[in-house]
Coordinates of C-alpha atoms and ligand atoms in Angstrom, one line a residue:
X289 CA -3.4 -11.4 0.5
X290 CA -6.0 -12.4 -2.0
X291 CA -6.9 -10.1 -4.9
X292 CA -10.2 -10.5 -6.2
X293 CA -9.8 -10.7 -10.0
X294 CA -11.6 -8.0 -11.8
X295 CA -14.0 -9.4 -14.4
X296 CA -14.6 -6.4 -16.5
X297 CA -12.5 -3.9 -18.1
X298 CA -12.9 -0.6 -16.5
X299 CA -11.3 1.5 -19.2
X300 CA -12.5 1.4 -22.8
X301 CA -10.5 -0.8 -25.1
X302 CA -9.6 2.2 -27.1
X303 CA -7.2 3.2 -24.3
X304 CA -3.8 4.8 -24.6
X305 CA -1.7 1.7 -24.6
X306 CA -2.2 1.7 -28.5
X307 CA -3.5 5.4 -29.0
X308 CA -1.6 8.8 -28.4
X309 CA -3.6 11.0 -26.3
X310 CA -2.7 14.7 -25.9
X311 CA -2.8 14.9 -22.3
X312 CA -0.2 11.9 -21.9
X313 CA 3.1 13.3 -21.1
X314 CA 6.0 13.1 -23.4
X315 CA 8.2 12.0 -20.6
X316 CA 7.3 8.3 -21.0
X317 CA 9.2 6.7 -23.7
X318 CA 7.1 4.1 -25.8
X319 CA 9.0 1.4 -27.4
X320 CA 7.1 -0.8 -30.0
X321 CA 9.9 -3.1 -30.8
X322 CA 11.1 -5.6 -28.1
X323 CA 14.4 -7.5 -28.6
X324 CA 15.6 -10.1 -26.1
X325 CA 19.1 -11.6 -26.0
X326 CA 21.3 -13.6 -23.7
X327 CA 24.7 -12.9 -23.0
X328 CA 26.5 -16.3 -22.1
X329 CA 29.4 -14.4 -20.2
X330 CA 27.5 -12.6 -17.7
X331 CA 24.7 -15.2 -18.0
X332 CA 22.3 -12.2 -18.2
X333 CA 19.3 -11.6 -20.4
X334 CA 19.1 -8.4 -22.0
X335 CA 15.8 -6.8 -22.9
X336 CA 16.2 -3.9 -25.5
X337 CA 18.7 -1.8 -23.5
X338 CA 18.1 -3.3 -20.3
X339 CA 20.3 -5.8 -18.7
X340 CA 18.3 -8.1 -16.4
X341 CA 19.9 -8.6 -13.0
X342 CA 17.4 -10.8 -11.2
X343 CA 13.8 -11.1 -9.8
X344 CA 12.5 -8.5 -7.6
X345 CA 8.9 -9.8 -6.9
X346 CA 6.2 -12.0 -8.2
X347 CA 3.1 -10.2 -8.1
X348 CA -0.4 -11.8 -8.8
X349 CA -0.1 -10.5 -12.5
X350 CA 3.6 -11.1 -13.4
X351 CA 6.8 -10.7 -12.5
X352 CA 8.9 -7.7 -11.6
X353 CA 12.6 -7.9 -12.6
X354 CA 15.4 -5.8 -11.6
X355 CA 17.2 -4.1 -14.7
X356 CA 20.2 -1.9 -15.5
X357 CA 19.9 0.5 -18.3
X358 CA 23.2 -0.2 -20.3
X359 CA 23.5 3.5 -21.4
X360 CA 23.0 5.2 -18.1
X361 CA 23.6 2.4 -15.5
X362 CA 20.5 3.5 -13.8
X363 CA 18.7 0.8 -11.9
X364 CA 15.0 0.1 -13.0
X365 CA 12.2 -2.3 -12.0
X366 CA 10.7 -4.1 -15.0
X367 CA 7.1 -5.3 -14.3
X368 CA 6.1 -7.9 -17.0
X369 CA 2.6 -8.1 -17.5
X370 CA 0.8 -10.9 -19.9
X371 CA -0.8 -9.2 -22.7
X372 CA -3.6 -11.9 -22.9
X373 CA -5.5 -13.6 -20.3
X374 CA -7.2 -16.8 -20.5
X375 CA -11.1 -16.6 -19.5
X376 CA -12.8 -20.1 -19.3
X377 CA -16.3 -20.6 -20.4
X378 CA -18.4 -23.6 -20.0
X379 CA -16.4 -25.5 -22.7
X380 CA -13.8 -23.2 -24.2
X381 CA -11.0 -21.0 -23.2
X382 CA -10.8 -17.7 -24.7
X383 CA -7.7 -15.5 -24.8
X384 CA -8.7 -11.8 -24.2
X385 CA -6.5 -8.8 -23.9
X386 CA -5.6 -8.1 -20.3
X387 CA -7.6 -4.9 -19.2
X388 CA -5.3 -4.6 -16.2
X389 CA -2.5 -3.5 -18.6
X390 CA -4.5 -0.7 -20.1
X391 CA -5.6 0.5 -16.8
X392 CA -2.2 0.5 -15.1
X393 CA -0.5 2.1 -18.1
X394 CA -3.2 4.7 -18.6
X395 CA -2.9 5.7 -14.8
X396 CA 0.8 5.6 -14.5
X397 CA 1.4 7.6 -17.7
X398 CA -0.5 10.4 -15.7
X399 CA 1.7 10.3 -12.7
X400 CA 4.7 12.4 -11.9
X401 CA 5.0 12.8 -8.1
X402 CA 7.8 12.0 -5.5
X403 CA 5.5 9.8 -3.5
X404 CA 4.3 7.8 -6.7
X405 CA 6.4 5.2 -8.5
X406 CA 7.2 6.7 -11.6
X407 CA 6.9 5.2 -15.1
X408 CA 9.9 5.6 -17.3
X409 CA 9.1 3.6 -20.4
X410 CA 6.6 1.1 -22.1
X411 CA 7.9 -1.7 -24.1
X412 CA 5.0 -2.8 -26.1
X413 CA 5.8 -5.0 -29.0
X414 CA 2.5 -6.2 -30.6
X415 CA 4.5 -9.5 -31.6
X416 CA 5.2 -10.0 -28.0
X417 CA 3.0 -11.8 -25.6
X418 CA 4.3 -9.5 -22.7
X419 CA 4.2 -5.8 -22.2
X420 CA 6.8 -4.4 -20.1
X421 CA 6.6 -1.5 -17.8
X422 CA 10.1 0.1 -16.9
X423 CA 9.6 1.8 -13.6
X424 CA 11.5 3.6 -11.0
X425 CA 13.4 1.1 -8.7
X426 CA 12.6 1.2 -5.0
X427 CA 15.6 -0.4 -3.7
X428 CA 14.3 -1.0 0.0
X429 CA 11.2 -2.9 -1.2
X430 CA 7.7 -3.0 0.1
X431 CA 7.0 -1.5 3.6
X432 CA 6.9 -4.4 6.1
X433 CA 4.7 -4.4 9.2
X434 CA 5.0 -8.0 10.6
X435 CA 7.7 -10.5 10.9
X436 CA 9.0 -12.0 7.5
X437 CA 7.8 -15.5 8.6
X438 CA 4.3 -14.4 9.5
X439 CA 1.5 -14.4 7.1
X440 CA 0.1 -11.1 7.1
X441 CA -3.3 -12.1 7.4
X442 CA -2.2 -14.0 10.5
X443 CA -0.3 -11.2 12.3
X444 CA -1.5 -10.5 15.8
X445 CA 1.4 -8.2 16.9
X446 CA 3.5 -6.8 18.3
X447 CA 4.5 -4.4 15.7
X448 CA 7.7 -4.0 14.3
X449 CA 7.7 -0.4 13.6
X450 CA 7.6 2.5 15.9
X451 CA 4.8 5.1 15.9
X452 CA 7.1 7.4 14.3
X453 CA 8.1 5.2 11.5
X454 CA 4.6 4.5 11.1
X455 CA 3.8 8.3 10.9
X456 CA 6.6 8.9 8.2
X457 CA 5.2 6.1 5.9
X458 CA 1.7 7.5 6.3
X459 CA 2.8 11.2 5.9
X460 CA 4.3 10.1 2.4
X461 CA 1.4 8.0 1.4
X462 CA -1.0 11.0 2.3
X463 CA 1.2 13.1 -0.4
X464 CA 1.0 10.5 -2.8
X465 CA -2.7 10.0 -2.4
X466 CA -3.4 13.7 -2.5
X467 CA -1.7 13.9 -5.8
X468 CA -3.4 10.9 -7.1
X469 CA -6.9 12.3 -6.2
X470 CA -6.1 15.3 -7.5
X471 CA -5.4 13.7 -11.0
X472 CA -8.5 12.1 -10.7
X473 CA -7.0 8.7 -9.8
X474 CA -8.4 6.2 -7.4
X475 CA -5.8 3.7 -6.4
X476 CA -8.2 1.1 -4.9
X477 CA -5.4 -1.2 -3.7
X478 CA -3.5 0.8 -1.0
X479 CA -1.8 -1.5 1.5
X480 CA 1.7 -1.9 3.0
X481 CA 2.9 -4.2 0.3
X482 CA 2.0 -1.6 -2.5
X483 CA 4.1 1.2 -0.7
X484 CA 7.6 0.8 -1.8
X485 CA 10.6 2.3 -0.2
X486 CA 13.3 4.2 -2.3
X487 CA 16.8 4.3 -1.4
X488 CA 16.4 7.5 0.6
X489 CA 13.5 6.2 2.5
X490 CA 11.0 8.0 0.7
X491 CA 7.7 5.8 0.5
X492 CA 6.1 5.6 -2.9
X493 CA 2.8 4.3 -3.9
X494 CA 3.0 1.4 -6.5
X495 CA 0.9 -1.1 -8.3
X496 CA -1.9 0.6 -10.3
X497 CA -3.3 -2.5 -11.6
X498 CA -6.7 -2.1 -10.1
X499 CA -6.7 1.7 -10.2
X500 CA -9.2 4.0 -12.0
X501 CA -9.6 7.3 -13.4
X502 CA -12.6 9.1 -12.5
X503 CA -14.8 10.5 -15.2
X504 CA -14.1 14.1 -14.1
X505 CA -10.2 14.1 -14.0
X506 CA -8.6 16.7 -11.8
X507 CA -11.4 17.6 -9.8
X508 CA -11.6 17.2 -6.2
X509 CA -13.6 14.1 -6.2
X510 CA -12.7 13.4 -2.5
X511 CA -14.8 16.1 -1.1
X512 CA -17.8 15.4 -3.3
X513 CA -18.0 11.7 -2.9
X514 CA -19.5 11.3 -6.0
X515 CA -20.2 7.9 -7.3
X516 CA -17.7 6.9 -9.8
X517 CA -17.3 4.5 -12.8
X518 CA -19.6 1.4 -12.0
X519 CA -17.2 -1.4 -11.5
X520 CA -16.8 -4.6 -9.6
X521 CA -14.8 -4.8 -6.4
X522 CA -11.0 -5.6 -6.4
X523 CA -8.3 -5.0 -4.2
X524 CA -7.4 -6.6 -1.1
X525 CA -10.5 -7.7 1.1
X526 CA -8.7 -7.0 4.5
X527 CA -8.5 -3.5 3.3
X528 CA -11.9 -3.1 1.8
X529 CA -13.9 -0.2 2.8
X530 CA -17.4 -0.9 4.1
X531 CA -19.1 0.8 1.2
X532 CA -17.4 -2.1 -0.9
X533 CA -18.5 -4.8 1.2
X534 CA -22.2 -4.1 0.7
X535 CA -24.2 -4.8 -2.4
X536 CA -26.6 -1.8 -1.4
X537 CA -24.1 0.8 -2.1
X538 CA -22.8 -1.2 -5.0
X539 CA -22.3 1.9 -7.2
X540 CA -21.2 4.5 -4.6
X541 CA -17.3 4.3 -4.8
X542 CA -15.2 7.4 -4.3
X543 CA -11.4 8.2 -3.5
X544 CA -12.9 7.7 0.2
X545 CA -12.1 4.1 -0.2
X546 CA -8.2 4.9 -0.5
X547 CA -8.8 6.9 2.8
X548 CA -10.3 3.9 4.6
X549 CA -7.4 1.7 3.1
X550 CA -5.0 4.3 4.4
X551 CA -6.6 3.8 7.8
X552 CA -6.2 0.0 7.6
X553 CA -2.6 0.3 6.5
X554 CA -1.8 2.9 9.6
X555 CA -3.5 0.4 12.0
X556 CA -1.2 -2.5 10.6
X557 CA 1.8 -0.2 11.1
X558 CA 0.9 0.8 14.5
X559 CA -0.2 -2.4 16.0
X560 CA 1.2 -5.1 13.9
X561 CA -2.4 -6.6 13.2
X562 CA -5.4 -6.2 10.9
X563 CA -8.2 -4.0 12.3
X564 CA -10.7 -6.3 10.7
X565 CA -10.2 -10.1 10.2
X566 CA -12.1 -13.3 9.8
X567 CA -12.0 -16.8 8.6
X568 CA -14.2 -16.1 5.7
X569 CA -14.8 -13.6 3.2
X570 CA -18.4 -13.3 4.2
X571 CA -17.6 -12.9 7.7
X572 CA -14.8 -10.2 7.1
X573 CA -17.1 -8.1 5.1
X574 CA -19.7 -8.5 8.1
X575 CA -16.9 -7.3 10.4
X576 CA -15.9 -4.3 8.3
X577 CA -19.3 -3.2 8.1
X578 CA -20.5 -3.6 11.5
X579 CA -17.7 -4.4 13.8
X580 CA -16.6 -1.4 16.0
X581 CA -13.1 -0.5 16.0
X582 CA -10.9 -2.0 18.6
X583 CA -7.4 -1.3 19.8
X584 CA -4.5 -2.9 21.8
X585 CA -4.4 -1.2 25.3
X586 CA -1.8 1.6 26.1
X587 CA -0.2 -0.8 28.3
X588 CA 0.4 -3.4 25.5
X589 CA 1.9 -0.8 23.3
X590 CA 4.4 0.3 26.0
X591 CA 5.6 -3.1 26.2
X592 CA 6.8 -3.1 22.8
X593 CA 7.4 0.4 21.6
X594 CA 10.9 1.4 22.7
X595 CA 10.3 5.1 21.8
X596 CA 7.9 5.6 24.9
X597 CA 4.8 6.6 23.3
X598 CA 2.9 8.9 25.5
X599 CA -0.6 8.4 26.6
X600 CA -1.3 11.5 24.4
X601 CA 0.2 10.3 21.3
X602 CA -1.5 6.9 21.7
X603 CA -5.0 8.8 22.2
X604 CA -4.3 10.8 19.0
X605 CA -3.5 7.7 17.0
X606 CA -6.6 6.4 18.1
X607 CA -8.3 9.4 17.1
X608 CA -7.1 9.5 13.8
X609 CA -7.8 6.0 13.1
X610 CA -11.6 6.4 14.3
X611 CA -11.6 9.2 11.6
X612 CA -9.9 7.3 8.8
X613 CA -11.8 4.2 9.6
X614 CA -15.3 5.9 9.7
X615 CA -17.7 3.5 8.3
X616 CA -19.7 6.2 6.7
X617 CA -17.7 7.3 3.7
X618 CA -19.4 10.7 3.6
X619 CA -18.1 11.4 7.1
X620 CA -14.8 10.0 6.6
X621 CA -11.8 12.4 7.2
X622 CA -10.2 14.0 4.2
X623 CA -6.6 13.8 3.2
X624 CA -6.2 17.5 3.9
X625 CA -7.5 17.0 7.4
X626 CA -5.3 14.0 8.0
X627 CA -2.1 15.9 7.3
X628 CA -3.0 18.6 10.0
X629 CA -4.4 16.0 12.8
X630 CA -2.5 16.2 15.8
X631 CA -1.1 12.5 15.4
X632 CA 0.5 13.6 12.2
X633 CA 1.8 17.1 13.3
X634 CA 2.4 17.2 17.1
X635 CA 4.9 14.3 17.7
X636 CA 6.5 14.5 14.2
X637 CA 10.3 14.8 15.0
X638 CA 11.6 13.1 11.8
X639 CA 13.7 11.3 14.2
X640 CA 13.3 7.9 13.0
X641 CA 13.4 7.5 9.2
X642 CA 12.0 4.3 7.9
X643 CA 15.1 2.3 7.3
X644 CA 14.8 -1.1 5.8
X645 CA 17.6 -3.2 4.5
X646 CA 18.3 -2.7 0.9
X647 CA 17.0 -5.4 -1.3
X648 CA 19.9 -7.5 -2.3
X649 CA 22.9 -5.9 -3.9
X650 CA 22.4 -6.1 -7.6
X651 CA 25.5 -7.9 -8.1
X652 CA 24.2 -10.7 -5.9
X653 CA 21.2 -11.2 -8.3
X654 CA 23.4 -13.3 -10.4
X655 CA 21.9 -16.4 -11.0
X656 CA 25.0 -18.3 -10.8
X657 CA 28.0 -17.2 -8.6
X658 CA 30.8 -17.9 -10.6
X659 CA 33.4 -15.8 -12.2
X660 CA 34.5 -16.4 -15.7
X661 CA 37.8 -17.7 -16.2
X662 CA 40.7 -15.6 -17.9
X663 CA 40.5 -17.9 -20.9
X664 CA 36.7 -17.2 -21.5
X665 CA 36.3 -14.7 -24.1
X666 CA 33.0 -12.5 -24.5
X667 CA 30.9 -14.3 -27.0
X668 CA 28.4 -13.2 -29.1
X669 CA 24.9 -12.5 -27.5
X670 CA 22.4 -15.0 -28.3
X671 CA 19.2 -13.6 -29.7
X672 CA 16.0 -15.1 -28.0
X673 CA 12.7 -15.4 -29.6
X674 CA 10.5 -12.5 -28.7
X675 CA 8.2 -14.3 -26.5
X676 CA 10.9 -16.3 -24.5
X677 CA 10.7 -13.5 -21.7
X678 CA 11.9 -14.0 -18.2
X679 CA 8.5 -14.8 -17.0
X680 CA 8.0 -17.7 -19.2
X681 CA 11.5 -19.1 -20.0
X682 CA 9.8 -22.6 -20.5
X683 CA 8.3 -21.3 -23.7
X684 CA 11.7 -20.9 -24.9
X685 CA 12.2 -24.8 -24.8
X686 CA 8.8 -25.7 -25.2
X687 CA 7.7 -23.9 -28.2
X688 CA 9.7 -22.1 -30.7
X689 CA 13.2 -21.9 -29.6
X690 CA 16.0 -22.9 -31.9
X691 CA 18.2 -25.1 -30.2
X692 CA 20.4 -25.5 -33.4
X693 CA 21.2 -21.9 -33.3
X694 CA 21.8 -22.0 -29.6
X695 CA 24.2 -24.9 -30.1
X696 CA 26.1 -23.1 -32.8
X697 CA 26.6 -20.2 -30.8
X698 CA 27.7 -22.4 -27.7
X699 CA 30.1 -24.3 -30.1
X700 CA 31.7 -21.1 -31.0
X701 CA 32.2 -20.2 -27.4
X702 CA 33.8 -23.6 -26.9
X703 CA 36.7 -22.8 -29.1
X704 CA 37.8 -20.3 -26.7
X705 CA 38.2 -22.8 -24.0
X706 CA 41.1 -24.8 -23.4
X707 CA 38.9 -27.5 -21.4
X708 CA 36.2 -28.0 -23.9
X709 CA 36.0 -31.6 -23.5
X710 CA 34.8 -31.1 -20.0
X711 CA 31.6 -29.5 -21.2
X712 CA 28.3 -31.3 -20.7
X713 CA 26.0 -30.6 -23.5
X714 CA 22.5 -31.1 -22.9
X715 CA 20.1 -32.6 -25.0
X716 CA 17.5 -30.1 -26.1
X717 CA 14.6 -32.5 -26.0
X718 CA 15.3 -32.9 -22.3
X719 CA 13.9 -29.6 -21.6
X720 CA 10.7 -30.4 -23.1
X721 CA 7.5 -30.6 -21.0
X722 CA 8.9 -28.4 -18.1
X723 CA 6.1 -27.2 -16.5
X724 CA 7.8 -25.0 -13.9
X725 CA 9.2 -21.8 -15.1
X726 CA 11.8 -21.8 -12.3
X727 CA 12.7 -25.3 -13.1
X728 CA 13.3 -24.2 -16.9
X729 CA 15.1 -21.2 -15.8
X730 CA 17.4 -23.2 -13.6
X731 CA 18.0 -25.6 -16.5
X732 CA 18.8 -22.8 -18.6
X733 CA 21.1 -21.2 -16.2
X734 CA 22.8 -24.5 -15.9
X735 CA 23.2 -25.1 -19.4
X736 CA 24.5 -21.9 -20.2
X737 CA 27.0 -21.8 -17.4
X738 CA 28.2 -25.1 -18.4
X739 CA 28.8 -24.1 -21.9
X740 CA 29.8 -20.3 -21.4
X741 CA 32.4 -21.0 -18.9
X742 CA 34.0 -24.5 -19.8
X743 CA 36.2 -24.7 -16.6
X744 CA 32.9 -25.0 -14.8
X745 CA 30.8 -28.0 -15.0
X746 CA 27.1 -28.1 -14.6
X747 CA 25.4 -31.4 -13.9
X748 CA 21.8 -31.5 -15.0
X749 CA 19.0 -33.5 -14.3
X750 CA 17.1 -32.1 -17.0
X751 CA 16.2 -35.6 -18.4
X752 CA 14.3 -36.1 -15.1
X753 CA 12.0 -33.2 -16.2
X754 CA 11.8 -34.1 -19.7
X755 CA 10.0 -36.3 -22.1
X756 CA 12.5 -39.1 -21.9
X757 CA 12.6 -41.3 -18.7
X758 CA 16.0 -41.2 -17.3
X759 CA 17.2 -43.0 -14.3
X760 CA 20.2 -42.0 -12.0
X761 CA 22.9 -44.1 -10.6
X762 CA 25.6 -42.9 -8.6
X763 CA 28.0 -45.4 -9.6
X764 CA 27.1 -45.8 -13.2
X765 CA 28.3 -43.7 -16.2
X766 CA 25.5 -41.4 -16.0
X767 CA 24.1 -39.3 -13.1
X768 CA 21.1 -37.4 -12.2
X769 CA 21.1 -34.5 -9.9
X770 CA 18.8 -35.0 -7.0
X771 CA 18.6 -31.4 -5.2
X772 CA 18.3 -33.2 -1.9
X773 CA 20.8 -35.9 -1.9
X774 CA 23.6 -35.0 -4.2
X775 CA 25.6 -32.5 -2.0
X776 CA 28.1 -35.2 -0.8
X777 CA 28.0 -37.5 -3.8
X778 CA 30.8 -38.0 -6.0
X779 CA 29.7 -37.9 -9.5
X780 CA 30.7 -39.4 -12.5
X781 CA 28.7 -38.4 -15.4
X782 CA 28.5 -39.0 -19.1
X783 CA 26.3 -37.3 -21.5
X784 CA 26.5 -38.1 -25.3
X785 CA 30.2 -38.0 -26.1
X786 CA 31.5 -35.7 -23.3
X787 CA 32.4 -37.1 -19.9
X788 CA 33.4 -35.4 -16.7
X789 CA 34.2 -35.8 -13.1
X790 CA 33.3 -33.8 -10.1
X791 CA 34.0 -34.0 -6.5
X792 CA 32.1 -31.1 -5.0
X793 CA 28.7 -30.3 -5.5
X794 CA 27.4 -26.9 -4.6
X795 CA 23.6 -26.9 -3.9
X796 CA 21.6 -23.9 -3.3
X797 CA 19.0 -24.6 -0.7
X798 CA 16.7 -22.8 -3.2
X799 CA 17.1 -25.9 -5.5
X800 CA 14.4 -28.1 -3.7
X801 CA 11.8 -29.9 -5.6
X802 CA 9.8 -28.1 -7.7
X803 CA 6.5 -29.5 -7.6
X804 CA 5.6 -33.1 -6.5
X805 CA 8.3 -35.4 -5.4
X806 CA 9.3 -37.9 -7.9
X807 CA 8.4 -41.4 -6.6
X808 CA 11.6 -43.4 -5.9
X809 CA 12.5 -46.9 -6.7
X810 CA 13.1 -48.4 -3.1
X811 CA 14.3 -51.6 -4.5
X812 CA 17.3 -50.3 -5.9
X813 CA 19.7 -49.0 -3.3
X814 CA 21.7 -46.1 -4.3
X815 CA 19.5 -45.7 -7.4
X816 CA 16.5 -43.9 -7.7
X817 CA 14.3 -44.0 -10.8
X818 CA 12.3 -41.0 -11.7
X819 CA 9.0 -42.0 -13.0
X820 CA 7.0 -39.4 -14.6
X821 CA 3.3 -39.6 -13.8
X822 CA 1.4 -37.7 -16.2
X823 CA 1.9 -34.0 -16.6
X824 CA 1.8 -33.2 -12.8
X825 CA 4.9 -35.3 -12.2
X826 CA 7.7 -33.0 -12.8
X827 CA 10.9 -33.5 -10.9
X828 CA 13.7 -31.3 -9.7
X829 CA 15.2 -28.0 -10.6
X830 CA 18.7 -28.7 -11.9
X831 CA 21.8 -28.1 -10.0
X832 CA 23.4 -25.0 -11.1
X833 CA 27.3 -25.2 -10.9
X834 CA 29.6 -27.6 -9.9
X835 CA 33.4 -26.4 -9.8
X836 CA 35.7 -29.0 -11.8
X837 CA 38.6 -30.0 -10.0
Ligands
LIG1081 N1 9.4 -0.3 -8.6 C1 9.8 -1.2 -8.0 N2 10.9 -1.5 -7.2 C2 11.3 -2.5 -6.4 N3 10.4 -3.5 -6.2 C3 9.2 -3.6 -6.9 C4 9.0 -2.5 -7.9 N4 7.8 -2.7 -8.3 C5 7.3 -4.0 -7.7 N5 8.2 -4.4 -7.0 C6 8.3 -5.7 -6.2 O1 7.6 -6.7 -7.1 C7 6.3 -7.1 -6.2 C8 5.2 -7.3 -7.1 O2 4.9 -6.2 -7.7 P1 3.4 -5.5 -8.1 O3 2.5 -5.3 -6.8 O4 3.5 -4.3 -8.9 O5 2.8 -6.6 -9.0 P2 1.4 -7.2 -9.0 O6 1.2 -8.2 -9.9 O7 0.5 -6.1 -9.2 O8 1.4 -7.7 -7.5 P3 -0.2 -7.9 -6.4 O9 -0.1 -9.2 -6.2 O10 0.3 -7.1 -5.4 O11 -1.1 -7.3 -7.4 C9 6.3 -6.2 -5.3 O12 5.7 -6.6 -4.2 C10 7.6 -5.5 -4.9 O13 8.4 -6.5 -4.2

């Protein structure tokens, strides 16, 4: 789904990210110092008191990581936001404070409800280019309403949820929305992917990046439908209310837009397709404003819903959808009315809670699935520069990472190992100019795995993506790792003074070419020279780990 970028800050710059306001709950911890470190033994990064276990999602505006509070063991989601955003003018790029951060923080600080994702802590170090929001972790991930392999925008049904599951989800969202609106918060981006499911199946509203506070907080803005802060549109077009699609009613926005988006969401859950769709934005807006609502027939529903939806339930569902997707915002159903609508009450038997599989077990979030050899002792954490956050490990190598320190720490580690000679130490310059974060991260993992656990060997093709041109030769004394072709290769590799041999290469399918494929030199069988072609030509991610024999 495309999110329209919001061009103007909606909250005053003096927002609460930097200022304390009396009405902000003290529940939320604000930490002004960020410390990043790396544990080579576990191969995990540590952000202040949180061990980073893996990636939960990549949003439009940054990454979300799974973390574990080292004191309490509690799992958390850590949303990483860029403090600055670049805006391009005619000839210059300006670095501006990212207004989304203030917005999201300001709104989340006010929220404390079972159906709203909770903010626990804000890590906001002025020295850091990132701001970290430590959030309640919803282990079952976002609400899914179409098959994994299908783009939501292309989904045409059948639905993957039963009517009862859809009802359970919407019931939780209505409670969450009622709370938000009572706090003067309009979410403005209600859609299934912003509804997260906790381990016990509770649905929680998340992602407040485009939310706003109405001028009159805590008043029942929904019933008044008063115009709110004048602002540009944002959110996800297919979920836009008609009043957002027309320039005539430009200023007239109220919490009724969330109710419309709730209607689009319910439609998706029930029928597995969007109610309004089109090939272009203009056509989509035209459909939202003018096209009458249309539904799959009852017979079609019966074909797919195994729970035998009755004709009454089907009719009630349609009736509720007509009321939620009422084009005139002042006639749109309220949340209180939604709660008591027959579709929500008459059939509710709680028989089918939403059960989606848990996101991967935290332990499987390890970047490398290797266990430390018994000879390997825990080594000191490596301090990382504050801006070498997980979202931009490339900067770790490209900008200000102190390679000498890193190697010193690594060397210290080597002394614990009986097989230090088998370690492949990469030349730091090889990491330079890596444009892809993923590639950099893999390199980083490879490097650290090879050095932290010396009975394991990593082979790297970092040279391929580095400044130095480097060619690979299966039979020579140096090798490059090709994420496609290597799996069966016997590799003899030397790098600097260390050499090692490996007979088995474990290649993850994820380790595919990162960006453009490198060109291959077809004239040299068994040998493919990687030629960099300007900045866009970066090669492969590194192979992570090879078991030594
Ligand atoms: N609290 C959480 N618990 C579990 N997973 C989460 C949590 N918060 C976010 N995620 C995961 O990270 C993804 C991106 O998060 P989020 O939507 O907040 O980021 P965003 O940059 O605002 O995304 P969007 O592109 O939708 O605007 C989510 O779709 C979800 O998969």
